[in-house]
Coordinates of C-alpha atoms in Angstrom, one line a residue:
M2 CA 129.8 89.8 107.8
K3 CA 127.0 92.3 107.8
L4 CA 125.8 93.8 104.4
E5 CA 126.5 97.3 105.6
K6 CA 130.1 96.5 106.5
I7 CA 130.8 94.7 103.1
L8 CA 129.3 97.7 101.1
D9 CA 131.6 100.1 103.1
K10 CA 134.6 97.9 102.0
L11 CA 133.9 97.8 98.2
G12 CA 134.0 100.2 95.3
S13 CA 131.0 101.3 93.2
L14 CA 131.9 98.8 90.3
E15 CA 132.0 95.9 92.8
K16 CA 128.5 96.8 94.0
N17 CA 127.0 97.5 90.7
S18 CA 125.3 94.2 90.0
F19 CA 123.7 94.1 93.4
I20 CA 122.5 97.7 93.2
K21 CA 121.0 97.1 89.7
I22 CA 118.9 94.2 91.0
I23 CA 117.7 96.1 94.0
D24 CA 116.8 99.0 91.6
N25 CA 114.9 96.7 89.4
I26 CA 112.9 95.3 92.3
I27 CA 112.1 98.8 93.6
S28 CA 110.8 99.7 90.0
K29 CA 108.2 96.8 90.3
N30 CA 106.4 98.5 93.3
P31 CA 107.4 96.2 96.1
K32 CA 105.3 95.7 99.2
N33 CA 107.3 98.2 101.4
G34 CA 107.5 100.8 98.5
K35 CA 106.5 103.8 100.6
E36 CA 109.2 103.2 103.3
I37 CA 111.7 102.8 100.5
E38 CA 110.6 106.0 98.8
K39 CA 111.0 107.7 102.2
I40 CA 114.6 106.7 102.3
L41 CA 115.3 107.6 98.6
S42 CA 113.6 111.0 98.9
S43 CA 116.8 112.3 100.7
T44 CA 118.7 112.1 97.5
D45 CA 117.9 113.1 94.0
K46 CA 120.7 111.0 92.4
G47 CA 119.1 107.6 92.8
L48 CA 120.1 104.4 94.6
K49 CA 123.7 104.6 93.7
S50 CA 124.2 107.7 95.9
V51 CA 122.6 106.2 99.0
D52 CA 124.9 105.4 101.8
S53 CA 125.6 101.8 102.9
Q54 CA 123.4 101.9 106.0
N55 CA 120.3 103.0 103.9
I56 CA 121.0 100.4 101.1
T57 CA 121.0 97.7 103.8
N58 CA 117.7 99.2 105.2
I59 CA 116.2 99.1 101.7
F60 CA 117.5 95.5 101.1
N61 CA 115.8 94.4 104.4
L62 CA 112.6 96.0 103.2
I63 CA 112.7 94.0 99.8
S64 CA 114.1 90.8 101.2
A65 CA 110.8 88.9 100.4
E66 CA 111.0 90.1 96.7
F67 CA 114.7 89.3 96.5
E68 CA 114.0 85.7 97.7
E69 CA 111.3 85.4 94.9
Y70 CA 113.8 86.6 92.4
I71 CA 116.4 84.0 93.5
I72 CA 113.8 81.3 93.3
C73 CA 113.2 82.3 89.7
E74 CA 116.9 82.0 89.0
F75 CA 116.8 78.6 90.7
Q76 CA 114.1 77.3 88.4
E77 CA 116.9 76.6 85.9
A78 CA 117.2 73.0 87.1
N79 CA 120.7 72.4 85.6
S80 CA 122.1 75.8 86.7
Q81 CA 124.1 74.1 89.6
L82 CA 122.8 77.0 91.8
D83 CA 121.9 74.3 94.4
I84 CA 125.5 73.1 94.6
L85 CA 126.9 76.7 94.9
I86 CA 124.3 77.8 97.4
D87 CA 125.0 74.8 99.6
I88 CA 128.7 75.9 99.7
I89 CA 128.2 79.6 100.5
I90 CA 125.5 79.2 103.2
R91 CA 127.7 76.9 105.3
D92 CA 128.9 78.4 108.6
G93 CA 132.3 79.9 107.9
N94 CA 132.0 80.4 104.1
C95 CA 130.8 84.0 104.0
I96 CA 134.4 85.3 103.3
M97 CA 136.6 83.3 100.9
K98 CA 139.6 83.9 98.8
Q99 CA 139.1 82.9 95.1
D100 CA 141.5 80.0 95.3
W101 CA 139.8 78.8 98.5
F102 CA 136.3 78.8 97.0
S103 CA 137.8 77.1 93.9
R104 CA 139.0 74.2 96.2
L105 CA 135.6 74.0 97.9
Y106 CA 133.8 73.9 94.6
E107 CA 136.1 71.1 93.2
N108 CA 135.7 69.0 96.3
E109 CA 131.9 69.5 96.2
I110 CA 131.7 68.2 92.6
K111 CA 134.1 65.3 93.4
N112 CA 132.2 64.3 96.5
L113 CA 128.9 64.6 94.6
K114 CA 130.1 62.3 91.9
N115 CA 131.3 59.7 94.4
K116 CA 128.1 59.8 96.4
I117 CA 126.0 59.3 93.1
K118 CA 128.0 56.1 92.3
T119 CA 127.3 54.9 95.9
L120 CA 123.7 55.6 95.7
N121 CA 123.3 53.9 92.3
S122 CA 125.1 50.9 93.7
E123 CA 122.8 50.9 96.8
L124 CA 119.7 51.0 94.6
E125 CA 120.9 48.1 92.5
N126 CA 122.2 45.9 95.3
E127 CA 119.7 43.6 96.8
K128 CA 121.7 43.4 100.0
S129 CA 122.2 47.0 100.5
E130 CA 121.4 48.6 103.9
L131 CA 118.7 50.8 102.3
S132 CA 115.2 49.6 103.3
E133 CA 112.8 48.5 100.6
N134 CA 110.6 51.4 101.3
R135 CA 113.4 53.9 101.0
K136 CA 114.5 52.2 97.6
R137 CA 110.9 52.6 96.4
D138 CA 110.9 56.3 97.3
F139 CA 114.1 57.0 95.5
R140 CA 113.0 55.0 92.4
I141 CA 109.8 56.8 92.2
Y142 CA 111.4 60.2 92.4
K143 CA 114.2 59.2 89.9
A144 CA 111.6 57.9 87.4
C145 CA 109.5 61.0 87.6
L146 CA 112.6 63.2 87.3
T147 CA 113.9 61.2 84.2
T148 CA 110.5 61.6 82.5
A149 CA 110.4 65.4 83.2
Y150 CA 114.0 65.7 81.7
T151 CA 113.7 63.5 78.6
N152 CA 110.1 64.0 77.5
D153 CA 111.2 67.0 75.4
V154 CA 113.4 64.8 73.2
G155 CA 110.4 63.0 71.7
N156 CA 109.1 66.4 70.7
N157 CA 112.5 67.3 69.1
R158 CA 113.3 69.8 71.8
E159 CA 116.3 70.3 74.0
A160 CA 116.2 68.0 77.1
K161 CA 115.4 70.2 80.2
I162 CA 113.0 70.5 83.1
T163 CA 110.5 73.4 83.0
S164 CA 109.7 75.5 86.0
D165 CA 106.2 73.9 86.2
E166 CA 107.8 70.4 86.1
L167 CA 110.3 71.4 88.8
S168 CA 107.6 72.7 91.2
I169 CA 105.8 69.3 90.9
I170 CA 109.1 67.4 91.4
L171 CA 109.9 69.4 94.5
T172 CA 106.4 68.7 95.9
L173 CA 106.9 65.0 95.2
S174 CA 110.4 65.0 97.0
K175 CA 108.7 66.7 100.0
Q176 CA 105.9 64.1 100.2
L177 CA 108.4 61.2 99.9
G178 CA 110.4 62.6 102.8
L179 CA 113.6 63.0 100.8
S180 CA 116.4 65.1 102.2
Q181 CA 118.1 67.9 100.2
E182 CA 121.1 65.6 99.8
D183 CA 118.9 62.8 98.5
V184 CA 117.3 65.1 96.0
K185 CA 120.6 66.5 94.9
L186 CA 122.2 63.0 94.3
I187 CA 119.2 61.8 92.2
N188 CA 119.0 65.1 90.3
Y189 CA 122.7 64.9 89.2
S190 CA 122.5 61.1 88.5
I191 CA 120.2 62.3 85.6
L192 CA 121.2 65.9 84.8
P193 CA 124.7 66.3 83.4
I194 CA 127.1 67.4 86.0
R195 CA 130.0 69.7 85.0
K196 CA 132.8 71.6 86.6
D197 CA 132.8 75.2 85.3
D198 CA 135.6 77.7 85.3
I199 CA 135.8 79.2 88.7
Q200 CA 135.8 82.8 87.4
D201 CA 132.7 82.1 85.4
V202 CA 131.1 80.7 88.6
I203 CA 132.0 83.8 90.6
N204 CA 130.8 86.2 87.8
N205 CA 127.5 84.3 87.6
L206 CA 126.9 84.5 91.4
K207 CA 128.0 88.2 91.4
N208 CA 125.7 89.0 88.4
I209 CA 122.6 87.6 90.2
G210 CA 123.6 89.6 93.3
V211 CA 124.2 86.9 95.9
V212 CA 127.9 87.4 96.3
F213 CA 130.3 90.4 96.1
F214 CA 133.8 90.0 94.7
S215 CA 136.7 92.3 95.5
K216 CA 139.3 92.0 92.7
K217 CA 141.7 94.0 94.8
E218 CA 141.5 91.6 97.7
N219 CA 140.7 88.6 95.5
T220 CA 138.0 87.8 98.0
I221 CA 134.3 86.7 97.8
Y222 CA 131.9 88.2 100.4
V223 CA 128.4 86.9 101.2
A224 CA 126.5 89.1 103.6
D225 CA 124.8 87.6 106.6
E226 CA 121.5 88.9 105.4
M227 CA 122.0 87.2 102.0
V228 CA 122.9 83.9 103.7
R229 CA 119.5 83.9 105.6
I230 CA 117.7 84.5 102.3
L231 CA 119.6 81.7 100.5
R232 CA 118.8 79.3 103.3
K233 CA 115.1 79.9 102.8
V234 CA 115.6 79.3 99.1
R235 CA 117.2 75.9 99.9
K236 CA 114.4 75.3 102.5
K237 CA 117.0 75.1 105.3
E238 CA 115.1 76.6 108.3
V239 CA 118.1 77.1 110.6
A240 CA 121.9 77.5 110.3
D241 CA 124.0 74.3 110.7
K242 CA 125.3 75.5 114.1
F243 CA 121.8 75.6 115.6
F244 CA 120.9 72.2 114.0
R245 CA 124.1 70.8 115.6
R246 CA 123.2 72.4 119.0
T247 CA 119.7 70.7 118.9
L248 CA 121.1 67.3 117.8
K249 CA 123.7 67.2 120.5
L250 CA 120.9 67.3 123.1
L251 CA 119.4 64.1 121.7
R252 CA 120.1 60.7 123.1
E253 CA 122.4 58.4 121.2
P254 CA 119.6 55.9 120.3
I255 CA 117.7 58.7 118.7
I256 CA 120.7 59.9 116.7
N257 CA 121.2 56.2 115.6
Q258 CA 117.4 56.0 114.6
I259 CA 117.8 59.2 112.4
A260 CA 121.0 58.0 110.9
K261 CA 119.6 54.6 110.0
E262 CA 116.6 56.3 108.3
H263 CA 119.0 58.3 106.1
N264 CA 121.5 55.5 105.3
I265 CA 124.3 57.1 107.4
D266 CA 127.1 54.6 108.3
K267 CA 126.3 53.1 111.7
K268 CA 129.9 52.5 112.5
L269 CA 130.6 56.3 112.8
S270 CA 130.9 57.9 116.2
N271 CA 127.9 59.8 117.6
S272 CA 129.5 63.2 116.8
H273 CA 130.3 62.1 113.2
K274 CA 126.7 60.9 112.7
I275 CA 125.4 64.3 113.8
E276 CA 127.7 66.0 111.2
E277 CA 126.4 63.6 108.5
I278 CA 122.8 64.3 109.5
I279 CA 123.3 68.1 109.1
K280 CA 125.0 67.5 105.7
E281 CA 122.0 65.5 104.6
G282 CA 119.9 68.7 104.6
I283 CA 117.1 67.1 106.6
S284 CA 114.2 69.5 107.3
F285 CA 114.5 70.9 110.8
S286 CA 110.6 70.9 111.2
D287 CA 110.5 67.2 110.0
L288 CA 113.2 66.2 112.4
L289 CA 111.2 67.7 115.4
T290 CA 107.8 66.6 114.1
Y291 CA 108.6 62.9 113.1
E292 CA 112.2 61.9 113.2
I293 CA 113.1 62.2 116.9
H294 CA 110.0 60.4 118.1
K295 CA 109.3 56.7 118.5
D296 CA 106.5 55.2 116.2
G297 CA 103.0 55.5 117.8
I298 CA 103.7 58.4 120.1
T299 CA 100.8 60.8 120.6
L300 CA 100.8 64.4 119.7
T301 CA 100.6 65.5 123.3
E302 CA 103.7 63.4 124.0
K303 CA 105.5 65.0 121.1
K304 CA 104.7 68.5 122.4
K305 CA 105.9 67.5 125.9
S306 CA 109.1 66.1 124.5
L307 CA 109.8 69.4 122.4
N308 CA 109.1 71.5 125.5
E309 CA 111.6 69.5 127.6
L310 CA 114.2 69.8 124.9
C311 CA 113.9 73.5 124.8
E312 CA 113.5 74.2 128.5
K313 CA 116.2 71.8 129.8
G314 CA 118.6 71.7 126.8
L315 CA 118.3 75.0 125.1
N316 CA 117.5 77.0 128.2
I317 CA 114.4 78.5 126.5
S318 CA 111.7 79.1 129.3
S319 CA 108.6 78.7 127.1
L320 CA 107.8 78.2 123.4
K321 CA 105.0 80.3 121.9
G322 CA 102.1 78.4 120.4
S323 CA 99.7 75.7 121.3
T324 CA 100.2 73.3 118.4
L325 CA 103.3 71.4 117.6
E326 CA 103.8 73.3 114.3
E327 CA 103.5 76.7 116.2
K328 CA 106.1 75.6 118.8
I329 CA 108.6 74.5 116.2
S330 CA 108.0 77.7 114.3
S331 CA 108.7 79.6 117.6
L332 CA 112.0 77.7 118.0
I333 CA 113.0 78.6 114.4
D334 CA 112.2 82.3 115.1
Y335 CA 114.2 82.1 118.3
F336 CA 117.4 80.9 116.4
E337 CA 116.8 83.4 113.7
N338 CA 116.7 86.2 116.2
I339 CA 119.9 85.1 117.8
E340 CA 121.7 85.0 114.5
K341 CA 120.4 88.4 113.5
D342 CA 121.5 89.9 116.7
E343 CA 124.9 91.6 116.5
K344 CA 125.5 90.9 120.3
V345 CA 127.4 87.7 121.2
G346 CA 126.0 86.8 124.6
I347 CA 129.2 87.8 126.3
S348 CA 131.3 90.9 125.9
I349 CA 133.8 91.1 123.0
D350 CA 136.6 91.4 125.6
G351 CA 135.2 88.3 127.4
F352 CA 135.1 86.4 124.0
S353 CA 138.8 87.3 123.4
K354 CA 139.8 86.1 126.8
M355 CA 137.8 82.8 126.4
L356 CA 139.4 82.1 123.0
S357 CA 142.9 82.8 124.5
E358 CA 142.4 80.4 127.4
L359 CA 140.8 77.8 125.1
N360 CA 143.9 77.9 123.0
D361 CA 146.1 77.4 126.0
S362 CA 144.0 74.5 127.4
L363 CA 143.0 72.8 124.1
P364 CA 145.8 73.4 121.5
K365 CA 144.1 71.3 118.9
L366 CA 141.0 73.5 118.9
N367 CA 142.4 76.0 116.4
R368 CA 142.8 73.2 113.7
E369 CA 139.5 71.6 114.5
L370 CA 137.7 74.9 114.1
K371 CA 139.5 75.5 110.7
I372 CA 138.2 72.2 109.5
Q373 CA 134.6 72.4 110.9
F374 CA 134.0 75.9 109.5
E375 CA 136.2 75.5 106.4
L376 CA 138.2 78.6 107.4
Q377 CA 141.3 79.6 105.3
E378 CA 143.2 81.6 108.0
E379 CA 146.0 79.8 109.8
F380 CA 145.0 81.2 113.3
V381 CA 141.3 81.4 113.7
L382 CA 140.9 81.8 117.5
N383 CA 140.4 85.5 117.1
A384 CA 137.2 87.2 118.3
E385 CA 136.9 89.9 115.5
L386 CA 137.7 87.4 112.8
L387 CA 135.1 84.8 114.1
L388 CA 132.4 87.5 114.4
D389 CA 132.9 88.6 110.8
Y390 CA 132.0 85.0 110.0
N391 CA 129.0 85.3 112.4
I392 CA 130.5 82.6 114.7
K393 CA 129.8 83.3 118.3
P394 CA 131.0 82.0 121.6
R395 CA 128.3 79.4 122.0
D396 CA 129.0 78.1 118.5
I397 CA 132.6 77.4 119.5
L398 CA 131.7 75.7 122.8
D399 CA 129.1 73.5 121.0
L400 CA 131.8 71.9 119.0
I401 CA 134.0 71.0 121.9
P402 CA 133.6 67.3 123.2
K403 CA 132.3 66.9 126.8
H404 CA 135.7 65.6 128.2
D405 CA 137.6 68.7 126.7
L406 CA 135.0 71.1 128.2
I407 CA 135.5 69.4 131.6
K408 CA 139.3 69.8 131.2
F409 CA 138.9 73.4 130.3
I410 CA 136.6 74.2 133.2
K411 CA 138.9 72.6 135.8
E412 CA 142.0 74.4 134.4
N413 CA 140.4 77.9 134.4
G414 CA 138.5 77.9 137.7
I415 CA 135.1 77.8 136.2
K416 CA 132.0 76.7 138.3
Q417 CA 131.5 73.0 137.8
R418 CA 127.9 72.5 139.1
G419 CA 125.2 72.8 136.4
E420 CA 125.4 73.1 132.6
D421 CA 129.0 73.3 131.4
I422 CA 128.5 75.6 128.4
L423 CA 126.3 78.0 130.4
N424 CA 128.9 78.1 133.2
I425 CA 131.7 78.9 130.8
L426 CA 129.7 81.8 129.2
E427 CA 128.8 83.1 132.6
H428 CA 132.4 83.0 133.6
Y429 CA 133.5 85.3 130.6
K430 CA 130.5 87.5 130.5
D431 CA 132.3 90.8 131.6
V432 CA 129.1 92.6 132.7
E433 CA 130.3 96.2 132.2
N434 CA 131.2 95.8 128.6
L435 CA 128.3 93.5 128.0
Y436 CA 125.9 96.3 129.1
L437 CA 127.7 98.8 126.7
E438 CA 127.2 96.4 123.9
N439 CA 123.6 96.2 124.7
Y440 CA 123.1 100.0 125.1
V441 CA 120.6 100.2 122.4
N442 CA 118.6 97.3 123.8
V443 CA 118.5 99.0 127.2
G444 CA 117.3 102.2 125.6
Y445 CA 114.5 100.2 123.9
R446 CA 113.6 98.5 127.2
N447 CA 113.8 95.2 125.4
L448 CA 113.9 92.8 128.4
N449 CA 113.6 89.6 126.3
L450 CA 116.6 90.5 124.1
L451 CA 118.7 91.6 127.1
K452 CA 117.9 88.2 128.8
E453 CA 118.9 86.3 125.6
N454 CA 122.2 88.3 125.6
G455 CA 123.0 87.3 129.2
I456 CA 121.7 90.4 131.1
S457 CA 119.3 90.1 134.0
I458 CA 117.8 93.4 135.0
K459 CA 114.4 94.7 136.4
E460 CA 112.3 96.8 134.0
S461 CA 112.2 99.5 136.7
E462 CA 116.0 99.8 136.6
L463 CA 116.3 100.3 132.8
G464 CA 115.9 104.1 132.8
L465 CA 118.7 104.6 135.3
K466 CA 120.9 102.0 133.6
F467 CA 120.5 103.8 130.2
E468 CA 121.6 107.0 132.0
E469 CA 124.6 105.4 133.6
L470 CA 125.7 103.9 130.3
T471 CA 125.4 107.1 128.5
E472 CA 127.5 108.7 131.2
T473 CA 130.2 106.0 130.8
I474 CA 130.3 106.6 127.0
F475 CA 130.7 110.4 127.4
K476 CA 133.6 109.7 129.8
A477 CA 135.2 107.4 127.3
L478 CA 134.9 110.3 124.7
G479 CA 137.0 112.4 126.9
F480 CA 134.3 114.7 128.4
N481 CA 134.3 115.9 132.0
V482 CA 131.2 114.4 133.4
D483 CA 130.8 116.8 136.3
N484 CA 128.3 115.2 138.9
N485 CA 129.3 117.8 141.6
L486 CA 128.3 120.8 139.4
K487 CA 125.2 118.9 138.4
M488 CA 124.2 118.5 142.0
Q489 CA 124.9 122.2 142.7
L490 CA 122.6 123.2 139.8
N491 CA 119.8 120.6 140.2
T492 CA 116.7 121.6 142.2
Q493 CA 113.9 119.4 143.6
K494 CA 111.9 120.3 140.6
D495 CA 114.6 120.5 137.9
M496 CA 117.1 117.5 137.8
M497 CA 119.1 117.1 134.7
D498 CA 120.5 113.7 133.9
I499 CA 124.1 114.4 132.8
L500 CA 126.2 117.6 132.7
L501 CA 129.4 117.9 130.6
N502 CA 131.6 120.7 132.0
L503 CA 133.8 122.2 129.2
G504 CA 135.4 124.8 131.5
N505 CA 135.2 128.6 131.3
N506 CA 131.6 128.4 132.6
E507 CA 130.6 126.4 129.4
I508 CA 128.5 123.3 129.7
I509 CA 126.6 120.7 127.7
I510 CA 123.3 119.4 129.1
V511 CA 122.4 115.7 128.3
E512 CA 119.0 114.3 128.7
C513 CA 118.3 110.5 128.3
K514 CA 115.0 108.9 127.4
T515 CA 114.2 105.2 127.1
I516 CA 111.1 104.1 125.0
K517 CA 109.2 101.0 124.5
E518 CA 106.9 102.2 121.6
K519 CA 108.3 103.0 118.2
G520 CA 109.8 106.5 117.9
Y521 CA 110.2 109.1 120.6
N522 CA 107.3 111.6 120.0
K523 CA 106.8 113.7 123.1
F524 CA 108.6 116.9 122.2
S525 CA 106.2 119.3 124.0
T526 CA 106.8 117.5 127.3
V527 CA 110.6 117.1 126.9
S528 CA 111.0 120.7 125.7
R529 CA 109.3 122.2 128.8
Q530 CA 111.8 120.0 130.9
L531 CA 114.9 121.1 129.0
K532 CA 113.9 124.8 129.0
S533 CA 113.7 124.5 132.8
Y534 CA 117.3 123.1 132.9
Q535 CA 118.4 125.8 130.6
N536 CA 116.9 128.6 132.7
V537 CA 118.6 127.1 135.9
A538 CA 121.9 127.1 134.1
L539 CA 121.6 130.6 132.7
K540 CA 120.6 132.0 136.2
N541 CA 123.9 130.6 137.4
N542 CA 125.9 132.4 134.7
F543 CA 126.7 129.3 132.7
R544 CA 126.8 129.4 128.9
I545 CA 124.9 126.4 127.3
V546 CA 127.0 125.2 124.3
K547 CA 124.6 122.5 123.4
I548 CA 121.6 120.5 124.8
L549 CA 121.8 116.8 123.7
L550 CA 118.6 114.6 123.9
I551 CA 119.5 110.9 123.6
A552 CA 116.9 108.2 122.8
P553 CA 116.8 105.0 120.8
E554 CA 115.0 106.8 118.0
F555 CA 112.8 109.9 117.2
S556 CA 109.6 110.2 115.2
D557 CA 109.5 112.5 112.2
D558 CA 107.1 114.8 114.0
F559 CA 109.5 115.1 116.9
V560 CA 112.4 116.0 114.6
S561 CA 110.2 118.5 112.8
D562 CA 109.0 120.1 116.1
C563 CA 112.6 120.2 117.4
G564 CA 113.9 122.0 114.2
M565 CA 111.2 124.7 114.7
D566 CA 112.3 125.5 118.3
T567 CA 114.0 128.9 118.5
E568 CA 114.7 129.0 122.3
M569 CA 117.2 126.1 122.7
N570 CA 120.3 124.9 120.9
I571 CA 119.2 121.3 120.9
S572 CA 120.4 118.3 118.9
L573 CA 119.0 114.8 118.8
L574 CA 121.3 111.8 119.2
T575 CA 120.2 108.2 118.8
A576 CA 121.5 105.5 121.1
S577 CA 123.0 103.6 118.1
T578 CA 124.8 106.7 116.7
L579 CA 126.3 107.4 120.1
S580 CA 127.5 103.9 120.4
K581 CA 129.0 103.9 116.9
I582 CA 130.7 107.4 117.6
N583 CA 132.2 105.8 120.6
E584 CA 133.7 102.9 118.6
S585 CA 135.1 105.2 115.9
F586 CA 136.6 107.5 118.7
K587 CA 138.7 104.7 120.0
T588 CA 140.7 104.4 116.9
S589 CA 140.9 108.2 116.1
K590 CA 143.7 110.7 116.8
Y591 CA 141.7 112.7 119.3
Q592 CA 142.1 112.6 123.1
E593 CA 138.8 114.5 123.6
F594 CA 135.8 114.3 121.3
P595 CA 135.4 117.6 119.3
H596 CA 132.0 118.7 120.5
V597 CA 131.7 121.2 117.6
L598 CA 130.7 118.1 115.5
F599 CA 127.4 118.0 117.5
R600 CA 125.8 120.6 115.2
D601 CA 122.9 118.9 113.3
I602 CA 119.3 118.8 114.5
V603 CA 119.6 114.9 114.2
I604 CA 123.3 114.1 114.7
N605 CA 124.6 112.6 111.5
E606 CA 126.5 109.5 112.4
E607 CA 128.3 109.0 109.0
R608 CA 129.6 112.6 109.0
I609 CA 131.1 112.3 112.5
V610 CA 132.6 108.8 111.9
K611 CA 134.3 110.2 108.7
A612 CA 135.5 113.3 110.6
L613 CA 137.0 111.2 113.4
S614 CA 138.8 108.9 110.8
K615 CA 140.7 111.8 109.2

């Protein structure tokens, strides 16, 4: 769930710890201090009075500093923060009831103790399947960690690992090629492992700002933005679902090779081996740099192999960068951008229809998703619920075995030639709604993001498409979009985009502008254009109730110039604000949007949404 949505759900007391931490970071002059000050200058009551959207904006501006703060908290080696973070960053664990979290925590401690026993046994057993080189790596790391932990005892101090010692230990684990799971098992074979009271665990996580806890709902919330930061703290470069997507493209011998290297049971099925590889916490970069290749392969061959994996398997046309490291970094960025994007690749309606038909064809899927994503709800094949957990259509399809995908495709009349998953996504795309969900991306003329979200369009068509979508939204708001009257008033020189007929010779003129650069800033040009439209309408005895200018965003200078214009009753409306107004209108009591709410220079989204909800 997005941070803004969580903040809107909670009371001030439940947000207090998080706000205090952000306030503390702001007081230390962060890198983006000027941008933050700009947001805070609109209020004289401090951060607590800032709305959820702007708190989210501020958090994004201090994300690097927040990550450093969490790393400092992590320096306490026996804090168990690694165990807790590993639970809350798993796909599906961003919303949890307290009892569910308690169960996951208990299971984690129990599994950890069992794995430690197994590892110790493997290290002592001469006939174990661990290679001698692997045993040596484990013993070196364990010996160094033991020294770091116990050397204080000889100096009559409490046994602990200092932050300096920890940084050296982490460097050693990286050089030895140990996975996160390897490190965790060895750490807790030396450090005392304990099971704390669950309420103390939640309070500690809440006090350091990584979770929110609603007492009223007895529910823990972890924002999507926070999950990405915590993954970086744990050196996990991509979400498990993207790791799984990549592993599923590899041939079985390669999966077996990786499994053998990390002491994963060779008797497991291929899909179970993939899940165990993910749980190991292996570095995604290391996997693509070393582990998927045969010994002796050249760097050129590695790059070629990675390009083929991305182009043929992941449907990514080209990776940026010339070196292997740059290409891998480009792939990680690609996955991060997909995760950040609120769009789902197909329309929400299409997603709902897909889930309904999956449930009909594959009745066991609901239970399998509950187990895979550790979801508490009984029925989870619900689009809105899954999107709150940041689980998207492709993430669901990635979990379905090949034979079940083929069964589903045949039963639902989906195209069979080509890639199964891409054919399913195409079948449920619902282009009209998909365009509306990408309204802001069309306004920004963001062809790359549109393509990633399943939309193919020429750049030359984006301006007209933005106008068409704006017209569709105003129709949905109950306005009379009068194209006949518009054609009567338009001349060869003056051609307004959209005309809203309010009756009694009253109209609203709507002008649409797409932009590629940051901030729409051409007020002098657009004002001459709008004044011409105004003159045409006035000559024909129409009263102009409002002129609305719609663009993805406006520069400060543009807003200032607009505010000083005395000849037009003009308001500025961003594409994202219009989109959110449309969503709020769907659940409001109104049949037609009350246009009197369009009274600001820059239309205030929060004020209108609140008015519609009354």
